[in-house]
Coordinates of C-alpha atoms and ligand atoms in Angstrom, one line a residue:
Chain A
X210 CA 47.2 -17.9 -60.0
X211 CA 46.3 -21.4 -61.0
X212 CA 44.3 -21.6 -64.3
X213 CA 40.8 -22.9 -64.1
X214 CA 41.1 -24.6 -67.4
X215 CA 44.3 -26.1 -68.4
X216 CA 45.0 -27.7 -71.8
X217 CA 48.4 -29.3 -72.3
X218 CA 49.7 -30.7 -75.6
X219 CA 46.2 -31.7 -76.7
X220 CA 46.0 -33.5 -80.0
X221 CA 42.8 -34.7 -81.6
X222 CA 42.8 -37.0 -84.7
X223 CA 39.3 -37.9 -85.9
X224 CA 38.6 -41.4 -87.1
X225 CA 38.8 -40.1 -90.6
X226 CA 42.5 -39.6 -89.9
X227 CA 42.1 -35.8 -89.9
X228 CA 44.2 -34.0 -87.2
X229 CA 41.9 -31.3 -86.0
X230 CA 44.1 -30.2 -83.0
X231 CA 47.8 -30.3 -83.1
X232 CA 49.4 -30.2 -79.7
X233 CA 47.4 -27.3 -78.3
X234 CA 48.3 -25.8 -75.0
X235 CA 46.2 -23.1 -73.4
X236 CA 45.6 -21.8 -69.8
X237 CA 42.4 -20.0 -69.0
X238 CA 42.2 -18.0 -65.8
X239 CA 39.4 -17.9 -63.4
X240 CA 36.9 -15.0 -64.1
X241 CA 38.2 -14.0 -67.5
X242 CA 36.5 -13.8 -70.9
X243 CA 38.6 -15.5 -73.6
X244 CA 37.6 -15.1 -77.1
X245 CA 38.7 -17.9 -79.4
X246 CA 39.1 -16.6 -83.0
X247 CA 39.8 -18.6 -86.1
X248 CA 38.5 -19.2 -89.6
X249 CA 36.1 -22.0 -90.4
X250 CA 37.5 -25.4 -89.7
X251 CA 40.3 -24.0 -87.4
X252 CA 39.4 -26.5 -84.6
X253 CA 37.5 -24.2 -82.2
X254 CA 34.6 -26.5 -81.8
X255 CA 36.9 -29.5 -81.6
X256 CA 38.7 -27.9 -78.8
X257 CA 35.7 -27.1 -76.9
X258 CA 34.1 -30.5 -77.5
X259 CA 37.3 -32.3 -76.2
X260 CA 37.3 -30.1 -73.0
X261 CA 33.6 -30.8 -72.4
X262 CA 33.7 -34.6 -72.9
X263 CA 31.9 -34.8 -76.2
X264 CA 35.0 -36.0 -78.2
X265 CA 37.9 -38.0 -76.7
X266 CA 41.4 -36.6 -76.8
X267 CA 43.9 -38.5 -78.9
X268 CA 46.7 -37.4 -76.6
X269 CA 47.4 -34.6 -74.1
X270 CA 45.6 -33.7 -71.0
X271 CA 42.9 -31.3 -70.0
X272 CA 42.0 -30.2 -66.5
X273 CA 39.0 -28.1 -65.3
X274 CA 39.2 -26.8 -61.8
X275 CA 42.2 -29.1 -61.3
X276 CA 40.1 -32.2 -62.2
X277 CA 41.3 -34.2 -65.2
X278 CA 38.5 -34.5 -67.7
X279 CA 39.2 -38.2 -68.3
X280 CA 40.1 -39.7 -64.9
X281 CA 38.0 -37.3 -62.8
X282 CA 35.3 -36.5 -65.4
X283 CA 32.4 -36.2 -63.1
X284 CA 33.9 -33.4 -61.0
X285 CA 35.3 -31.6 -64.1
X286 CA 32.0 -31.7 -66.0
X287 CA 30.0 -30.5 -63.1
X288 CA 31.8 -27.2 -63.4
X289 CA 31.1 -26.6 -67.0
X290 CA 28.2 -25.3 -69.1
X291 CA 28.2 -25.7 -72.8
X292 CA 26.3 -23.8 -75.5
X293 CA 26.9 -25.8 -78.8
X294 CA 27.3 -24.2 -82.1
X295 CA 24.5 -26.1 -83.6
X296 CA 21.0 -25.4 -82.3
X297 CA 19.7 -28.8 -81.2
X298 CA 16.7 -28.9 -79.1
X299 CA 13.6 -31.1 -78.8
X300 CA 10.8 -29.3 -80.6
X301 CA 8.0 -30.7 -78.5
X302 CA 9.5 -29.9 -75.2
X303 CA 8.4 -26.8 -73.3
X304 CA 11.0 -24.2 -72.5
X305 CA 11.2 -24.4 -68.7
X306 CA 11.1 -28.2 -68.9
X307 CA 13.9 -28.5 -71.2
X308 CA 16.0 -26.2 -69.1
X309 CA 15.1 -28.1 -65.9
X310 CA 16.1 -31.3 -67.7
X311 CA 19.7 -30.0 -68.1
X312 CA 19.9 -29.0 -64.5
X313 CA 18.9 -32.5 -63.4
X314 CA 21.4 -34.2 -65.8
X315 CA 24.2 -32.2 -64.0
X316 CA 23.1 -33.8 -60.7
X317 CA 21.4 -30.7 -59.2
X318 CA 18.1 -31.0 -57.4
X319 CA 15.1 -29.3 -59.1
X320 CA 15.0 -25.5 -58.4
X321 CA 12.1 -23.7 -60.3
X322 CA 13.2 -20.4 -58.7
X323 CA 16.6 -20.6 -60.2
X324 CA 15.3 -21.6 -63.6
X325 CA 12.9 -18.7 -63.6
X326 CA 15.8 -16.4 -62.8
X327 CA 17.9 -17.6 -65.6
X328 CA 14.8 -17.4 -68.0
X329 CA 14.3 -13.8 -66.9
X330 CA 18.0 -13.0 -67.4
X331 CA 17.7 -14.1 -71.1
X332 CA 14.4 -12.5 -71.6
X333 CA 12.7 -15.8 -72.1
X334 CA 10.3 -15.7 -69.0
X335 CA 7.2 -15.0 -71.0
X336 CA 7.9 -17.9 -73.2
X337 CA 8.6 -20.3 -70.5
X338 CA 5.5 -22.4 -71.2
X339 CA 5.9 -22.3 -75.0
X340 CA 7.0 -25.3 -76.9
X341 CA 10.5 -24.9 -78.3
X342 CA 9.2 -25.2 -81.8
X343 CA 7.1 -22.0 -81.2
X344 CA 10.2 -19.9 -80.6
X345 CA 12.2 -17.9 -83.1
X346 CA 15.7 -18.8 -84.1
X347 CA 17.3 -16.2 -81.7
X348 CA 15.1 -17.4 -78.8
X349 CA 16.1 -21.0 -79.4
X350 CA 19.8 -20.0 -79.1
X351 CA 18.9 -18.2 -75.9
X352 CA 17.3 -21.4 -74.6
X353 CA 20.5 -23.2 -75.2
X354 CA 22.3 -20.6 -73.0
X355 CA 19.6 -21.0 -70.4
X356 CA 20.2 -24.8 -70.4
X357 CA 24.0 -24.2 -69.9
X358 CA 23.3 -21.8 -67.1
X359 CA 20.7 -24.0 -65.4
X360 CA 23.1 -25.7 -63.1
X361 CA 25.1 -22.5 -62.2
X362 CA 28.5 -23.6 -63.9
X363 CA 31.8 -22.0 -63.0
X364 CA 33.1 -22.3 -66.6
X365 CA 30.8 -21.5 -69.5
X366 CA 31.7 -22.3 -73.2
X367 CA 29.8 -20.4 -75.8
X368 CA 30.4 -21.8 -79.3
X369 CA 29.4 -18.9 -81.6
X370 CA 26.5 -17.7 -79.3
X371 CA 25.7 -14.7 -81.6
X372 CA 25.7 -16.5 -85.1
X373 CA 22.4 -15.6 -86.7
X374 CA 21.4 -13.2 -83.9
X375 CA 20.4 -9.7 -84.8
X376 CA 22.4 -6.6 -83.6
X377 CA 20.1 -5.7 -80.8
X378 CA 20.1 -9.2 -79.4
X379 CA 23.8 -9.5 -79.8
X380 CA 24.3 -6.5 -77.5
X381 CA 21.8 -8.1 -75.1
X382 CA 23.9 -11.2 -75.1
X383 CA 27.1 -9.2 -74.4
X384 CA 25.3 -7.7 -71.4
X385 CA 24.5 -11.2 -70.2
X386 CA 28.1 -12.3 -70.6
X387 CA 29.3 -9.2 -68.8
X388 CA 26.8 -10.0 -65.9
X389 CA 28.1 -13.6 -65.7
X390 CA 31.6 -12.4 -65.6
X391 CA 30.9 -10.0 -62.7
X392 CA 29.5 -13.1 -60.9
X393 CA 32.9 -14.8 -61.3
X394 CA 32.0 -17.2 -64.2
X395 CA 34.8 -17.9 -66.5
X396 CA 33.7 -17.5 -70.2
X397 CA 35.3 -19.0 -73.3
X398 CA 33.5 -18.0 -76.5
X399 CA 34.2 -18.6 -80.1
X400 CA 33.1 -16.0 -82.7
X401 CA 33.6 -14.9 -86.3
X402 CA 32.8 -11.3 -85.4
X403 CA 36.0 -9.6 -84.5
X404 CA 34.1 -6.6 -83.1
X405 CA 32.6 -9.1 -80.6
X406 CA 36.0 -10.1 -79.2
X407 CA 37.0 -6.5 -79.3
X408 CA 33.9 -5.5 -77.4
X409 CA 33.9 -8.1 -74.6
X410 CA 37.0 -10.3 -74.3
X411 CA 39.8 -9.8 -71.8
X412 CA 42.1 -12.0 -73.8
X413 CA 42.2 -13.3 -77.3
X414 CA 43.4 -16.6 -78.7
X415 CA 43.8 -17.1 -82.4
X416 CA 43.6 -20.7 -83.7
X417 CA 44.2 -21.9 -87.3
X418 CA 44.6 -25.4 -88.7
X419 CA 44.5 -26.9 -85.2
X420 CA 47.3 -24.8 -83.8
X421 CA 47.1 -21.8 -81.4
X422 CA 48.9 -18.9 -83.1
X423 CA 48.6 -16.5 -80.3
X424 CA 47.1 -15.9 -76.9
X425 CA 47.3 -12.4 -75.6
X426 CA 45.7 -9.7 -73.6
X427 CA 43.4 -7.9 -75.9
X428 CA 44.6 -4.4 -75.1
X429 CA 48.3 -5.5 -75.3
X430 CA 47.8 -7.2 -78.5
X431 CA 46.2 -4.2 -80.2
X432 CA 48.9 -1.9 -78.8
X433 CA 51.8 -4.1 -79.7
X434 CA 50.7 -5.3 -83.1
X435 CA 48.8 -2.2 -84.0
X436 CA 49.9 -0.3 -87.0
X437 CA 48.7 3.1 -87.4
X438 CA 47.9 5.0 -90.6
X439 CA 48.1 8.7 -91.3
X440 CA 45.7 10.1 -93.9
X441 CA 46.8 13.0 -95.6
X442 CA 44.3 14.9 -97.7
X443 CA 45.6 17.2 -100.4
X444 CA 44.3 20.4 -101.9
X445 CA 45.0 19.3 -105.4
X446 CA 45.1 15.5 -106.5
X447 CA 48.4 14.1 -107.7
X448 CA 48.8 11.4 -110.4
X449 CA 51.7 9.6 -108.8
X450 CA 53.6 9.8 -105.6
X451 CA 56.2 12.6 -106.0
X452 CA 59.8 11.6 -106.4
X453 CA 60.8 13.6 -103.3
X454 CA 58.5 11.3 -101.2
X455 CA 59.6 8.0 -102.6
X456 CA 61.5 6.9 -99.5
X457 CA 58.3 7.1 -97.4
X458 CA 55.8 4.1 -97.1
X459 CA 53.1 5.9 -98.9
X460 CA 50.0 4.8 -100.9
X461 CA 47.7 6.8 -103.1
X462 CA 44.0 6.7 -102.4
X463 CA 40.8 8.7 -103.3
X464 CA 42.0 9.3 -107.0
X465 CA 45.1 10.9 -105.9
X466 CA 43.7 13.4 -103.4
X467 CA 44.7 11.3 -100.4
X468 CA 48.1 10.0 -99.3
X469 CA 48.1 7.1 -96.8
X470 CA 51.2 6.8 -94.7
X471 CA 51.5 3.5 -92.7
X472 CA 53.7 3.5 -89.7
X473 CA 54.6 1.3 -86.7
X474 CA 53.8 2.7 -83.4
X475 CA 56.3 0.3 -81.8
X476 CA 59.2 1.8 -83.9
X477 CA 61.6 4.2 -82.3
X478 CA 60.9 6.8 -84.9
X479 CA 57.6 6.9 -86.6
X480 CA 59.1 9.0 -89.5
X481 CA 56.2 11.5 -89.3
X482 CA 58.4 14.5 -88.9
X483 CA 60.6 13.6 -91.9
X484 CA 57.5 12.9 -94.0
X485 CA 56.0 16.4 -93.1
X486 CA 59.2 18.1 -94.0
X487 CA 59.4 16.3 -97.3
X488 CA 55.8 17.1 -98.0
X489 CA 56.6 20.8 -97.6
X490 CA 59.7 20.5 -99.8
X491 CA 57.6 18.7 -102.6
X492 CA 55.3 21.8 -102.4
X493 CA 52.1 19.9 -101.6
X494 CA 49.2 21.7 -99.9
X495 CA 47.3 19.9 -97.2
X496 CA 43.6 20.1 -96.2
X497 CA 43.4 17.6 -93.4
X498 CA 45.3 15.0 -91.4
X499 CA 43.8 12.0 -89.6
X500 CA 45.3 8.8 -87.9
X501 CA 43.7 5.5 -87.6
X502 CA 44.5 2.5 -85.4
X503 CA 44.5 -1.0 -87.0
X504 CA 41.6 -3.1 -85.8
X505 CA 41.8 -6.5 -84.4
X506 CA 40.4 -7.7 -87.5
X507 CA 43.4 -6.5 -89.5
X508 CA 45.7 -8.2 -86.9
X509 CA 43.7 -11.4 -87.2
X510 CA 43.6 -11.6 -91.0
X511 CA 47.4 -10.8 -91.0
X512 CA 48.1 -13.7 -88.6
X513 CA 46.0 -16.3 -90.4
X514 CA 47.5 -15.2 -93.7
X515 CA 51.0 -15.6 -92.4
X516 CA 50.3 -19.2 -91.0
X517 CA 48.7 -20.3 -94.3
Chain B
X32 CA 25.1 -42.2 -58.3
X33 CA 23.6 -39.2 -60.1
X34 CA 19.9 -39.6 -59.1
X35 CA 18.7 -36.3 -60.3
X36 CA 19.8 -37.3 -63.8
X37 CA 18.1 -40.7 -63.7
X38 CA 15.0 -39.0 -62.6
X39 CA 14.9 -36.3 -65.3
X40 CA 15.7 -38.8 -68.0
X41 CA 12.9 -41.2 -66.8
X42 CA 10.4 -38.4 -66.5
X43 CA 11.2 -36.9 -69.9
X44 CA 10.7 -40.3 -71.5
X45 CA 7.5 -41.0 -69.7
X46 CA 6.2 -37.5 -70.6
X47 CA 6.8 -38.4 -74.3
X48 CA 4.7 -41.5 -73.7
X49 CA 1.9 -39.8 -72.0
X50 CA 1.8 -37.1 -74.6
X51 CA 0.7 -39.7 -77.1
X52 CA -1.0 -41.8 -74.4
X53 CA -4.0 -42.6 -76.5
X54 CA -2.1 -43.6 -79.5
X55 CA 0.4 -45.5 -77.5
X56 CA -2.2 -47.7 -75.9
X57 CA -5.0 -47.9 -78.6
X58 CA -2.9 -49.4 -81.3
X59 CA -1.6 -52.5 -79.3
X60 CA -5.2 -52.9 -77.8
X61 CA -6.8 -52.8 -81.2
X62 CA -4.4 -55.2 -82.8
X63 CA -4.6 -57.7 -80.0
X64 CA -8.3 -57.5 -80.0
X65 CA -8.2 -58.4 -83.7
X66 CA -6.0 -61.4 -82.9
X67 CA -8.6 -62.5 -80.3
X68 CA -11.4 -62.2 -82.7
X69 CA -9.6 -64.0 -85.5
X70 CA -7.6 -66.7 -83.8
X71 CA -9.6 -67.0 -80.6
X72 CA -13.2 -66.8 -81.7
X73 CA -13.2 -67.7 -85.5
X74 CA -10.3 -70.2 -85.8
X75 CA -10.0 -71.2 -82.2
X76 CA -13.5 -72.7 -82.2
X77 CA -12.3 -75.3 -84.7
X78 CA -9.1 -76.2 -82.7
X79 CA -9.0 -78.8 -79.9
X80 CA -7.8 -77.9 -76.4
X81 CA -4.1 -77.4 -76.2
X82 CA -2.7 -78.8 -73.0
X83 CA -6.2 -78.6 -71.5
X84 CA -6.6 -75.0 -72.4
X85 CA -8.9 -73.3 -75.1
X86 CA -7.1 -72.0 -78.0
X87 CA -8.5 -68.5 -77.3
X88 CA -6.9 -68.6 -73.8
X89 CA -3.8 -70.3 -74.9
X90 CA -2.7 -67.5 -77.2
X91 CA -3.1 -64.7 -74.5
X92 CA 0.4 -65.1 -72.9
X93 CA 2.0 -65.3 -76.4
X94 CA 0.2 -62.2 -77.6
X95 CA 1.2 -60.2 -74.5
X96 CA 4.8 -61.4 -75.0
X97 CA 4.7 -60.5 -78.7
X98 CA 3.5 -56.9 -78.0
X99 CA 5.8 -56.4 -74.9
X100 CA 8.9 -57.5 -76.9
X101 CA 8.3 -55.4 -79.9
X102 CA 7.2 -52.4 -77.9
X103 CA 10.2 -52.6 -75.7
X104 CA 12.6 -52.7 -78.6
X105 CA 10.9 -49.9 -80.5
X106 CA 10.5 -47.7 -77.5
X107 CA 14.0 -48.0 -76.2
X108 CA 15.7 -47.9 -79.6
X109 CA 13.8 -44.7 -80.6
X110 CA 14.5 -43.1 -77.2
X111 CA 18.2 -43.1 -77.6
X112 CA 18.4 -42.8 -81.4
X113 CA 16.2 -39.7 -81.5
X114 CA 18.7 -37.5 -79.5
X115 CA 21.5 -39.0 -81.6
X116 CA 19.6 -38.0 -84.7
X117 CA 18.5 -34.4 -83.7
X118 CA 21.9 -33.8 -81.9
X119 CA 20.7 -33.3 -78.4
X120 CA 22.9 -36.2 -77.4
X121 CA 25.6 -33.6 -76.8
X122 CA 24.0 -33.0 -73.5
X123 CA 24.2 -36.5 -72.3
X124 CA 27.8 -36.7 -73.5
X125 CA 28.9 -33.5 -71.7
X126 CA 26.9 -34.1 -68.5
X127 CA 28.3 -35.8 -65.4
X128 CA 26.4 -39.0 -66.0
X129 CA 27.8 -42.5 -66.5
X130 CA 26.5 -45.2 -68.7
X131 CA 24.6 -47.0 -65.9
X132 CA 22.6 -43.8 -65.1
X133 CA 21.8 -43.2 -68.7
X134 CA 20.7 -46.8 -69.2
X135 CA 18.5 -46.9 -66.1
X136 CA 16.8 -43.7 -67.2
X137 CA 16.1 -44.7 -70.8
X138 CA 15.6 -48.4 -70.3
X139 CA 13.7 -48.0 -67.2
X140 CA 11.2 -45.8 -68.9
X141 CA 10.9 -48.0 -72.0
X142 CA 10.4 -51.1 -69.8
X143 CA 7.8 -49.2 -67.6
X144 CA 5.9 -48.4 -70.8
X145 CA 5.9 -52.0 -72.0
X146 CA 4.8 -53.3 -68.6
X147 CA 1.9 -50.9 -68.7
X148 CA 0.9 -51.9 -72.3
X149 CA 1.2 -55.6 -71.3
X150 CA -1.1 -55.2 -68.4
X151 CA -3.7 -53.3 -70.5
X152 CA -3.6 -56.1 -73.1
X153 CA -4.2 -58.6 -70.4
X154 CA -7.1 -56.6 -69.2
X155 CA -8.4 -56.5 -72.8
X156 CA -8.0 -60.3 -73.0
X157 CA -10.4 -60.8 -70.0
X158 CA -13.2 -59.3 -72.2
X159 CA -12.8 -62.0 -74.7
X160 CA -11.9 -65.2 -72.9
X161 CA -11.5 -66.7 -69.4
X162 CA -7.8 -66.8 -68.7
X163 CA -6.6 -68.5 -65.4
X164 CA -3.4 -67.1 -63.9
X165 CA -2.0 -69.8 -61.7
X166 CA 1.2 -68.0 -60.7
X167 CA 0.5 -64.3 -60.7
X168 CA 3.8 -63.2 -59.1
X169 CA 5.8 -65.3 -61.5
X170 CA 3.7 -63.8 -64.3
X171 CA 4.6 -60.3 -63.2
X172 CA 8.2 -61.2 -62.7
X173 CA 8.4 -62.7 -66.3
X174 CA 6.6 -59.5 -67.6
X175 CA 9.1 -57.2 -65.9
X176 CA 12.2 -59.2 -66.8
X177 CA 11.2 -59.5 -70.5
X178 CA 10.4 -55.8 -70.6
X179 CA 13.8 -54.8 -69.2
X180 CA 15.9 -57.2 -71.2
X181 CA 14.2 -56.3 -74.5
X182 CA 14.4 -52.7 -73.7
X183 CA 18.1 -53.1 -73.2
X184 CA 18.3 -54.8 -76.5
X185 CA 16.4 -52.0 -78.2
X186 CA 18.8 -49.4 -76.5
X187 CA 21.7 -51.1 -78.2
X188 CA 20.0 -51.1 -81.6
X189 CA 19.2 -47.4 -81.1
X190 CA 22.8 -46.7 -80.6
X191 CA 23.9 -48.8 -83.5
X192 CA 21.4 -47.5 -85.9
X193 CA 22.6 -44.6 -88.1
X194 CA 19.2 -43.6 -89.4
X195 CA 15.5 -44.5 -89.0
X196 CA 15.8 -47.3 -91.7
X197 CA 18.4 -49.1 -89.7
X198 CA 16.3 -48.6 -86.7
X199 CA 13.5 -50.7 -88.3
X200 CA 15.8 -53.2 -89.8
X201 CA 16.7 -55.5 -86.8
X202 CA 13.1 -55.7 -85.5
X203 CA 11.9 -56.5 -89.0
X204 CA 14.7 -59.0 -90.0
X205 CA 15.4 -60.7 -86.7
X206 CA 12.9 -60.0 -84.1
X207 CA 9.6 -60.5 -85.8
X208 CA 10.6 -63.9 -87.2
X209 CA 12.0 -65.1 -83.9
X210 CA 8.8 -64.0 -82.1
X211 CA 6.5 -65.6 -84.6
X212 CA 8.5 -68.8 -84.7
X213 CA 8.9 -68.7 -80.9
X214 CA 5.6 -70.4 -80.0
X215 CA 3.5 -67.3 -79.5
X216 CA 0.5 -68.9 -81.3
X217 CA 1.3 -72.6 -80.7
X218 CA 3.1 -75.0 -78.4
X219 CA 6.4 -76.0 -79.9
X220 CA 5.3 -79.5 -79.2
X221 CA 3.1 -79.1 -82.1
X222 CA 6.0 -78.7 -84.5
X223 CA 7.3 -81.6 -86.6
X224 CA 10.7 -83.2 -85.4
X225 CA 13.5 -81.1 -86.9
X226 CA 11.7 -77.8 -86.4
X227 CA 11.1 -78.6 -82.9
X228 CA 14.8 -79.0 -82.4
X229 CA 15.5 -75.9 -84.3
X230 CA 13.0 -74.0 -82.1
X231 CA 15.1 -74.8 -79.0
X232 CA 17.7 -72.4 -80.4
X233 CA 15.2 -69.6 -80.3
X234 CA 15.6 -67.6 -77.1
X235 CA 12.0 -66.4 -77.5
X236 CA 10.7 -69.9 -77.0
X237 CA 12.0 -69.8 -73.4
X238 CA 10.4 -66.6 -72.6
X239 CA 7.0 -67.4 -74.1
X240 CA 7.1 -70.8 -72.4
X241 CA 7.9 -69.5 -69.0
X242 CA 5.4 -66.7 -69.3
X243 CA 2.7 -69.3 -70.4
X244 CA 3.7 -71.6 -67.4
X245 CA 2.9 -68.7 -65.1
X246 CA -0.7 -68.7 -66.5
X247 CA -1.5 -72.4 -67.1
X248 CA 1.1 -74.3 -65.2
X249 CA 2.4 -76.1 -68.4
X250 CA 5.5 -75.2 -70.3
X251 CA 7.4 -76.3 -73.4
X252 CA 10.7 -76.1 -71.5
X253 CA 11.5 -76.3 -67.8
X254 CA 10.8 -72.9 -66.1
X255 CA 14.4 -72.8 -64.8
X256 CA 15.6 -72.7 -68.4
X257 CA 13.2 -69.8 -69.1
X258 CA 14.7 -67.8 -66.2
X259 CA 18.3 -68.7 -67.2
X260 CA 17.5 -67.5 -70.8
X261 CA 16.2 -64.2 -69.6
X262 CA 19.2 -63.7 -67.3
X263 CA 21.8 -64.6 -70.0
X264 CA 20.1 -62.3 -72.5
X265 CA 19.9 -59.4 -70.2
X266 CA 23.4 -60.0 -68.9
X267 CA 24.8 -60.1 -72.5
X268 CA 22.9 -56.9 -73.4
X269 CA 24.3 -55.1 -70.3
X270 CA 27.9 -56.1 -71.0
X271 CA 27.3 -54.9 -74.6
X272 CA 26.1 -51.5 -73.3
X273 CA 29.0 -51.2 -70.8
X274 CA 31.4 -51.8 -73.7
X275 CA 29.6 -49.3 -76.0
X276 CA 30.0 -46.5 -73.4
X277 CA 33.5 -47.5 -72.5
X278 CA 34.7 -47.3 -76.1
X279 CA 32.3 -44.5 -77.1
X280 CA 31.3 -46.7 -80.1
X281 CA 29.0 -44.8 -82.5
X282 CA 28.3 -42.1 -79.9
X283 CA 31.6 -40.3 -78.9
X284 CA 34.1 -39.4 -81.5
Ligands
ATP19 N1 33.5 -35.7 -86.6 C1 34.4 -35.3 -87.4 N2 35.1 -36.3 -88.1 C2 36.1 -35.9 -89.0 N3 36.5 -34.6 -89.1 C3 35.9 -33.6 -88.3 C4 34.8 -34.0 -87.4 N4 34.5 -32.9 -86.8 C5 35.3 -31.8 -87.3 N5 36.1 -32.4 -88.2 C6 37.2 -31.6 -88.9 O1 38.0 -31.0 -88.0 C7 38.3 -29.6 -88.4 C8 38.0 -28.7 -87.4 O2 36.6 -28.5 -87.2 P1 35.9 -27.7 -86.1 O3 34.5 -28.0 -86.1 O4 36.6 -27.8 -84.8 O5 36.1 -26.2 -86.7 P2 35.8 -24.9 -86.1 O6 36.9 -24.0 -85.9 O7 34.8 -25.0 -85.1 O8 35.0 -24.2 -87.5 P3 33.7 -23.3 -87.6 O9 34.2 -21.9 -87.4 O10 33.3 -23.5 -89.0 O11 32.7 -23.8 -86.6 C9 37.5 -29.5 -89.8 O12 38.5 -29.6 -90.8 C10 36.5 -30.5 -89.7 O13 36.3 -30.9 -91.0
MG20 MG1 32.8 -24.6 -84.9

């Protein structure tokens, strides 16, 4: 399968001399949802802006649907919808007008039916005749999404679509994203909410300091890199880890009434059997056992720390 | 050509104009009426005929030009500076539109507004004085060409300006003096020797002279020079705009 967006050795140095992207390569497949994770200043917005034509690449190539964004920019841009990170809208413009404006910019003839459909999908229909300044912050963000969808793009970039959006609405947006995906739209979103990536992405890319650290199938990633923890609740608290258990990777928690054993699910032996035997030998009484999977968040924090 | 894009840009800009229709038209009409009262009636009565025309009528073409030039520059510069300022320029940069389409949309709308204002001022003038128009088509042509070329110039200022202060700067420092010294209220023949020669370096002189010729049939400089001046000015602006979009100067990082 050929990727719908292909980024090859992309480097972006701003006029200040700052290198925001350092030889980034990334292939995005048609119909997938890719979550781009990274701390503030990692280069997420720069990457998106360069693909969409807002900033010029310093070197490297980007193609969208096989069209180079520099030499064949018209065809490339026609396929793209962009929801920017910053909410910038004209306050005096009416909702349906500003959405139709974007559709026109992308060379599509006026189509009020389609605009209304998009507005309904984003629960903005009853606000269609309002001026933008009469909307709430979350609604304005949805107007930006409506604009990006006004010309039925094949690839949609969402730069932190749920920043400053309440939990309820965030779930609504995830539904919209899932709907779009089922219509075959490829979606690239950046987010700081790891749970968001966990909830909706097919693949996750982690970027830090202008370099892609990892691109992987979300499930694979969590399986491969996931460490598990075994929580052992004791009947009587201990003041220190007993001598007999010293060889195990244990930590004390809960004022000594809980032992936490961290193990690698990838490993050939997890060491659980040996631990349980030693617990018995040490004469400890257990009240409960529980295991926990490491979250994507832990993986992410671990990766970024490593690259720092 | 991306015609839908040109259409929506043009419409959006015209809608902005008509939202403040009254303000947009009233202020130029009031200020020119004041000029007619002060210069035409009060002072003009004490001034001899200039080139066979009463002073009240003589200043009409200059006044129209004065307003059309300043309106063109301020409208076009604001139209493109505003999206830059509030950040909505991202849409233009990421859309499949080229510089020509953007320019036609924005400059076309700014020029259309100026032409409209120019015609309204002309209509106002008829209330105060008798103004003959010997060459109506040439008059319209000069009006249209001046509106377009000064809107182009304003567009460039709008891209160049980093804030609203800078937006005011060029019109205040360069344009206003050029216009006032450009023979809007007098024939440059009335200037003493050296000033007359200096005036010939002022491009506005050529535009006002040509426009006045279309009314009264007399000009400070040959009409061909006037046409040439507008063509050179518009051509230079167009080349500059093309270069701006090619290099992304002050718009694309
Ligand atoms: N116009 C610019 N000129 C100079 N440097 C810039 C410019 N825009 C961004 N940068 C720098 O490039 C780096 C990456 O910025 P970018 O906006 O891409 O980060 P990000 O990953 O989107 O961060 P965030 O999560 O905060 O949105 C930052 O260090 C930033 O300071
Ligand atoms: Mg960002």
